Coordinates of C-alpha atoms and ligand atoms in Angstrom, one line a residue:
X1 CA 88.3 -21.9 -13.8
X2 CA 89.7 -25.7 -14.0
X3 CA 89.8 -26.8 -17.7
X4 CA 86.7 -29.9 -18.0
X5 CA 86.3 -32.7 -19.9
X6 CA 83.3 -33.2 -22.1
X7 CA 81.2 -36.4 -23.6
X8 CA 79.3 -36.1 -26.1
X9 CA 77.1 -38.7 -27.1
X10 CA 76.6 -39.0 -30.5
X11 CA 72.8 -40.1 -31.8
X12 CA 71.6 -42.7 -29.4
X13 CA 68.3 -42.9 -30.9
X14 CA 65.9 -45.5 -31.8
X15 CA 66.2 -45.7 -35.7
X16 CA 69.8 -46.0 -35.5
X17 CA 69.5 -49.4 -33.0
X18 CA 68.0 -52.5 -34.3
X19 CA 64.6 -52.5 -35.9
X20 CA 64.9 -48.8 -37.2
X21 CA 65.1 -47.2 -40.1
X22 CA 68.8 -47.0 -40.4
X23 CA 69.7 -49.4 -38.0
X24 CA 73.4 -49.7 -37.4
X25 CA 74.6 -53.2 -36.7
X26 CA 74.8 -54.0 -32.8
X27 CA 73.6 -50.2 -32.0
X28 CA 71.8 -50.6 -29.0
X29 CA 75.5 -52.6 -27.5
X30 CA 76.8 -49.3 -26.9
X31 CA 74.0 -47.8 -24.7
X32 CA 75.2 -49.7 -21.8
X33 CA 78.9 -47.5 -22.2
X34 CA 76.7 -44.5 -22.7
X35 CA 75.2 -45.2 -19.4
X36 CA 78.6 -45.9 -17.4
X37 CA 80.6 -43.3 -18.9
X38 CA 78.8 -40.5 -18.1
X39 CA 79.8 -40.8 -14.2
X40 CA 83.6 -39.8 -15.6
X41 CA 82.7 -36.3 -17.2
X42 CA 82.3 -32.9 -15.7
X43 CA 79.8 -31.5 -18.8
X44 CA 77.8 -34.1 -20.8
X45 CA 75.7 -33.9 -24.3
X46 CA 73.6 -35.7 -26.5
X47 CA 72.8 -34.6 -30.2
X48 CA 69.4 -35.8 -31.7
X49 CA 69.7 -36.2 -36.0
X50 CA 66.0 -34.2 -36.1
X51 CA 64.7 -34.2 -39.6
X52 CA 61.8 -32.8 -41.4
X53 CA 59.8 -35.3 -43.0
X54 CA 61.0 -33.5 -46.5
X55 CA 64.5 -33.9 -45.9
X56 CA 67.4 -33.9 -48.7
X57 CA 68.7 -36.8 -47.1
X58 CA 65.8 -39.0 -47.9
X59 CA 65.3 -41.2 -51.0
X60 CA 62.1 -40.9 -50.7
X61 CA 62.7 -37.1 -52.1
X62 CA 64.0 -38.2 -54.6
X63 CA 62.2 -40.3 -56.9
X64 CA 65.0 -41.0 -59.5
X65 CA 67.0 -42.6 -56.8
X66 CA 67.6 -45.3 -54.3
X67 CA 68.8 -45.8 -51.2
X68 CA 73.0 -45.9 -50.7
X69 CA 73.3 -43.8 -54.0
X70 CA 75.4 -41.0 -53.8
X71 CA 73.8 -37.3 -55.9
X72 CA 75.3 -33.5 -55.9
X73 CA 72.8 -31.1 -54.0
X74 CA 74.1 -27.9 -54.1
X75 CA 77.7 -28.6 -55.2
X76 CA 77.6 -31.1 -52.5
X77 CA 77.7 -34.9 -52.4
X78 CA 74.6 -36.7 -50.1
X79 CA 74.4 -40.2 -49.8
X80 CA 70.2 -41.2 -49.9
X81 CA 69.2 -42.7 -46.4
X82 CA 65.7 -44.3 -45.8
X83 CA 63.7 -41.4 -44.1
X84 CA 64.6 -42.1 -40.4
X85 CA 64.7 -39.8 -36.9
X86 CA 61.8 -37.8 -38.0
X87 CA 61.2 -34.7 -35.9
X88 CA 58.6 -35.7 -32.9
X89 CA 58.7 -39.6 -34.2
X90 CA 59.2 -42.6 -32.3
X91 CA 62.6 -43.3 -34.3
X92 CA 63.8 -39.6 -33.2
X93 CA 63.4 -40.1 -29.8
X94 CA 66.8 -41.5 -27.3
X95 CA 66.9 -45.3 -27.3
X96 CA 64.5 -46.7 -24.2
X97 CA 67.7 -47.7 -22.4
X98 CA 69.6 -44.9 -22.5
X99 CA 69.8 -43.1 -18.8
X100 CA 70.9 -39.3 -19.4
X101 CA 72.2 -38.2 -16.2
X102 CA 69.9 -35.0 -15.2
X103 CA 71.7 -32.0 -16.7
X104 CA 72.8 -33.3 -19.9
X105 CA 72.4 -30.7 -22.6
X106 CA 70.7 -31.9 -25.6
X107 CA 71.6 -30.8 -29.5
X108 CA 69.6 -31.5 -32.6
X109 CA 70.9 -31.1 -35.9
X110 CA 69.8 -31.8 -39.9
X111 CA 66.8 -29.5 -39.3
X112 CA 66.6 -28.0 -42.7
X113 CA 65.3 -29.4 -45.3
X114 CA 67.6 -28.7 -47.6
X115 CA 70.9 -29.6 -45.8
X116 CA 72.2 -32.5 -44.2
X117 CA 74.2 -32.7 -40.5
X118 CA 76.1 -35.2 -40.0
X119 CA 78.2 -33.3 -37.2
X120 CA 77.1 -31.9 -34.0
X121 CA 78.7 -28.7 -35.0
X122 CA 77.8 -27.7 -38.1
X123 CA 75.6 -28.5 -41.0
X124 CA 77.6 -30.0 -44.0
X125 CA 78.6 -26.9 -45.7
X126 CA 79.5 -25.3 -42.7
X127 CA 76.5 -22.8 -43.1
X128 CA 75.4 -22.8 -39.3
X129 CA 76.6 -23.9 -36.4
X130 CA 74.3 -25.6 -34.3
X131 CA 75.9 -23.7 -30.8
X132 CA 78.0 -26.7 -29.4
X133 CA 81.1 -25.6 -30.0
X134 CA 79.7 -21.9 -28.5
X135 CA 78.4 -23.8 -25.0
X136 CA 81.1 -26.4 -24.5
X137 CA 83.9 -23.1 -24.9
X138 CA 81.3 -21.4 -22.6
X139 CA 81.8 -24.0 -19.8
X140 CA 85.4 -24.0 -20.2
X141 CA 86.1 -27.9 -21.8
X142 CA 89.5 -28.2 -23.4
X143 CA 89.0 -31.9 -24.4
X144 CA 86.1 -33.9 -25.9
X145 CA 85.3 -37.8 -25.4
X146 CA 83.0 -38.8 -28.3
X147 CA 80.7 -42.1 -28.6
X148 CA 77.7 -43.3 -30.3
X149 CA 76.2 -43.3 -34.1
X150 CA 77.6 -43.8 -36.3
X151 CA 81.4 -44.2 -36.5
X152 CA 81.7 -43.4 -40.2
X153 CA 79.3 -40.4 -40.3
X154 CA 78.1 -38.2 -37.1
X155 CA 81.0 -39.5 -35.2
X156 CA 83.5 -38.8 -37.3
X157 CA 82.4 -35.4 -38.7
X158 CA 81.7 -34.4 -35.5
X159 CA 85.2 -35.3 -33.7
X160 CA 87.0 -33.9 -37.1
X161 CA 84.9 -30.2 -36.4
X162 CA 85.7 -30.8 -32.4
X163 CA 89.3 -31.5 -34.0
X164 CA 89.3 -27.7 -36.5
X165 CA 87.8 -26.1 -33.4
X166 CA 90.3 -26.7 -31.3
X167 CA 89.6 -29.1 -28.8
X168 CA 91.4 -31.9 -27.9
X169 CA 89.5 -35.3 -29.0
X170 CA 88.7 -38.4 -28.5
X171 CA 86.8 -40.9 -29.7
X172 CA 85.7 -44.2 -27.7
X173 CA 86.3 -46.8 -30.4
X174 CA 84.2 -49.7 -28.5
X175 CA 81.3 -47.3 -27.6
X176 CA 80.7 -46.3 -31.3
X177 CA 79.2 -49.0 -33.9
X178 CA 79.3 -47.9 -37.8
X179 CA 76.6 -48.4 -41.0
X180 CA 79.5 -49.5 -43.0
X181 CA 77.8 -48.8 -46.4
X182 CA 80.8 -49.9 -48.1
X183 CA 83.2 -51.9 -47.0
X184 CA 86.1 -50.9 -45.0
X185 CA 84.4 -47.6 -44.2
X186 CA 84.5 -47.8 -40.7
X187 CA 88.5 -48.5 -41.1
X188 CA 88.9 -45.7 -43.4
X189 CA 87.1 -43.6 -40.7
X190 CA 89.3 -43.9 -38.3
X191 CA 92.6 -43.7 -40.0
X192 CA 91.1 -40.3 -41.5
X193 CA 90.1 -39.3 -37.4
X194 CA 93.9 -40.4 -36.4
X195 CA 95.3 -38.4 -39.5
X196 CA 93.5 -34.2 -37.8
X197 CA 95.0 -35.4 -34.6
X198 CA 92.0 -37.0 -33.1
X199 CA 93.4 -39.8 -30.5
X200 CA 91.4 -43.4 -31.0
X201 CA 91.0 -44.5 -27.4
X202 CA 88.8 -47.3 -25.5
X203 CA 86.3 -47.2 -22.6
X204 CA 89.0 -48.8 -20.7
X205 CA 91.1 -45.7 -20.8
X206 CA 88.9 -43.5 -19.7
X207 CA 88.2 -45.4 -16.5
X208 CA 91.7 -46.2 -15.9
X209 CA 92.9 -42.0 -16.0
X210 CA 90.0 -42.0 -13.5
X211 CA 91.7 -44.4 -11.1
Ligands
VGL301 C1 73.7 -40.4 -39.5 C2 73.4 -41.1 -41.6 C3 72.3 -40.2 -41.8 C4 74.5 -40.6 -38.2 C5 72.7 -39.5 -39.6 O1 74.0 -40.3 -37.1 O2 75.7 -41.1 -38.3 N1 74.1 -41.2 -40.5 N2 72.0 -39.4 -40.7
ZN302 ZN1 70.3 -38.2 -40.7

């Protein structure tokens, strides 16, 4: 069986694009990538951050705090996010624009309660997996093309797990926008993506090895 390529395309949903809850600057621009880019890959997905309303990752859980502070759960750091992509809301769902090409496996992740995702592989303490890595190995992809929301969380946890797993990975720097909570995050982001081995590459490239 031929070795495939994968994209994955990371949180395309309505809170994280302009007027959500934890809108990322300019997060709806990359939608119109997501649409192209799909006609390059043999095996497609889409993740879905899915929370309960009673998530860790809320400030509203957490009456002592606020919004972009940083507390331990568990051992673990969490930063506090406004309550956004609630399971079954209108934030949760894929952004209006966004045209998934019919096939397109879909993954949802920070479904506990207690436990924040930010990767499409694996919740943050590496608990549970959410079955990615399981289905892409199952339909033989060697190298993974990631894009979307947000560069400095679910896109870069989830390319440096692709990274660990094995694959061979990409992420589409122009077809990913970051929340930037501090700055130089984004930057830092990327230089930590380069440093597992992860190649930083532009929608450009992937239509050119096409050609
Ligand atoms: C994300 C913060 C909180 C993301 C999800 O999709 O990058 N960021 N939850
Ligand atoms: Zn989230």
């Amino acid at each position: 069986m031929a070795q495939k390529k994968a994209l994955i395309l990371v949180d395309l949903q309505n809170d994280f694009c302009t007027g959500g809850k934890l809108a990322v600057p300019q997060g709806e621009d990359v939608i119109r990538l997501a649409n192209e880019l799909q006609d390059y890959f043999d095996v497609i997905v889409a993740t879905q951050d899915w929370h309960p309303k009673g998530h860790t990752s809320f400030a509203d859980n957490h009456p002592e705090f606020t919004v972009g502070d940083t507390i331990m759960i568990n051992g673990m750091t969490q930063v506090l996010w406004p309550a956004h992509c609630i399971q079954g809301s209108e934030g949760a769902e894929f952004h209006p624009h966004l045209k998934l090409h019919e096939g397109v496996s879909i993954f949802q992740k920070g479904i506990e309660e207690k436990i924040d995702s930010y990767s499409a592989f694996f919740d943050n303490a590496h608990l549970r997996a959410t079955g990615l890595g399981d289905y892409l190995r199952g339909q033989h992809v060697k190298e993974v093309y990631i894009m979307g929301l947000a560069t400095d969380y679910c896109v870069k946890y989830s390319s440096l797990d692709a990274a660990h797993l094995g694959f061979t990975v990409y992420v589409i720097e122009d077809a990913c926008s970051g929340v930037e909570l501090f700055q130089g995050d984004i930057a830092r982001a990327f230089a930590e993506m380069r440093a597992a081995g992860v190649k930083i590459i532009s929608s450009q490239d992937v239509v050119k090895a096409s050609q």
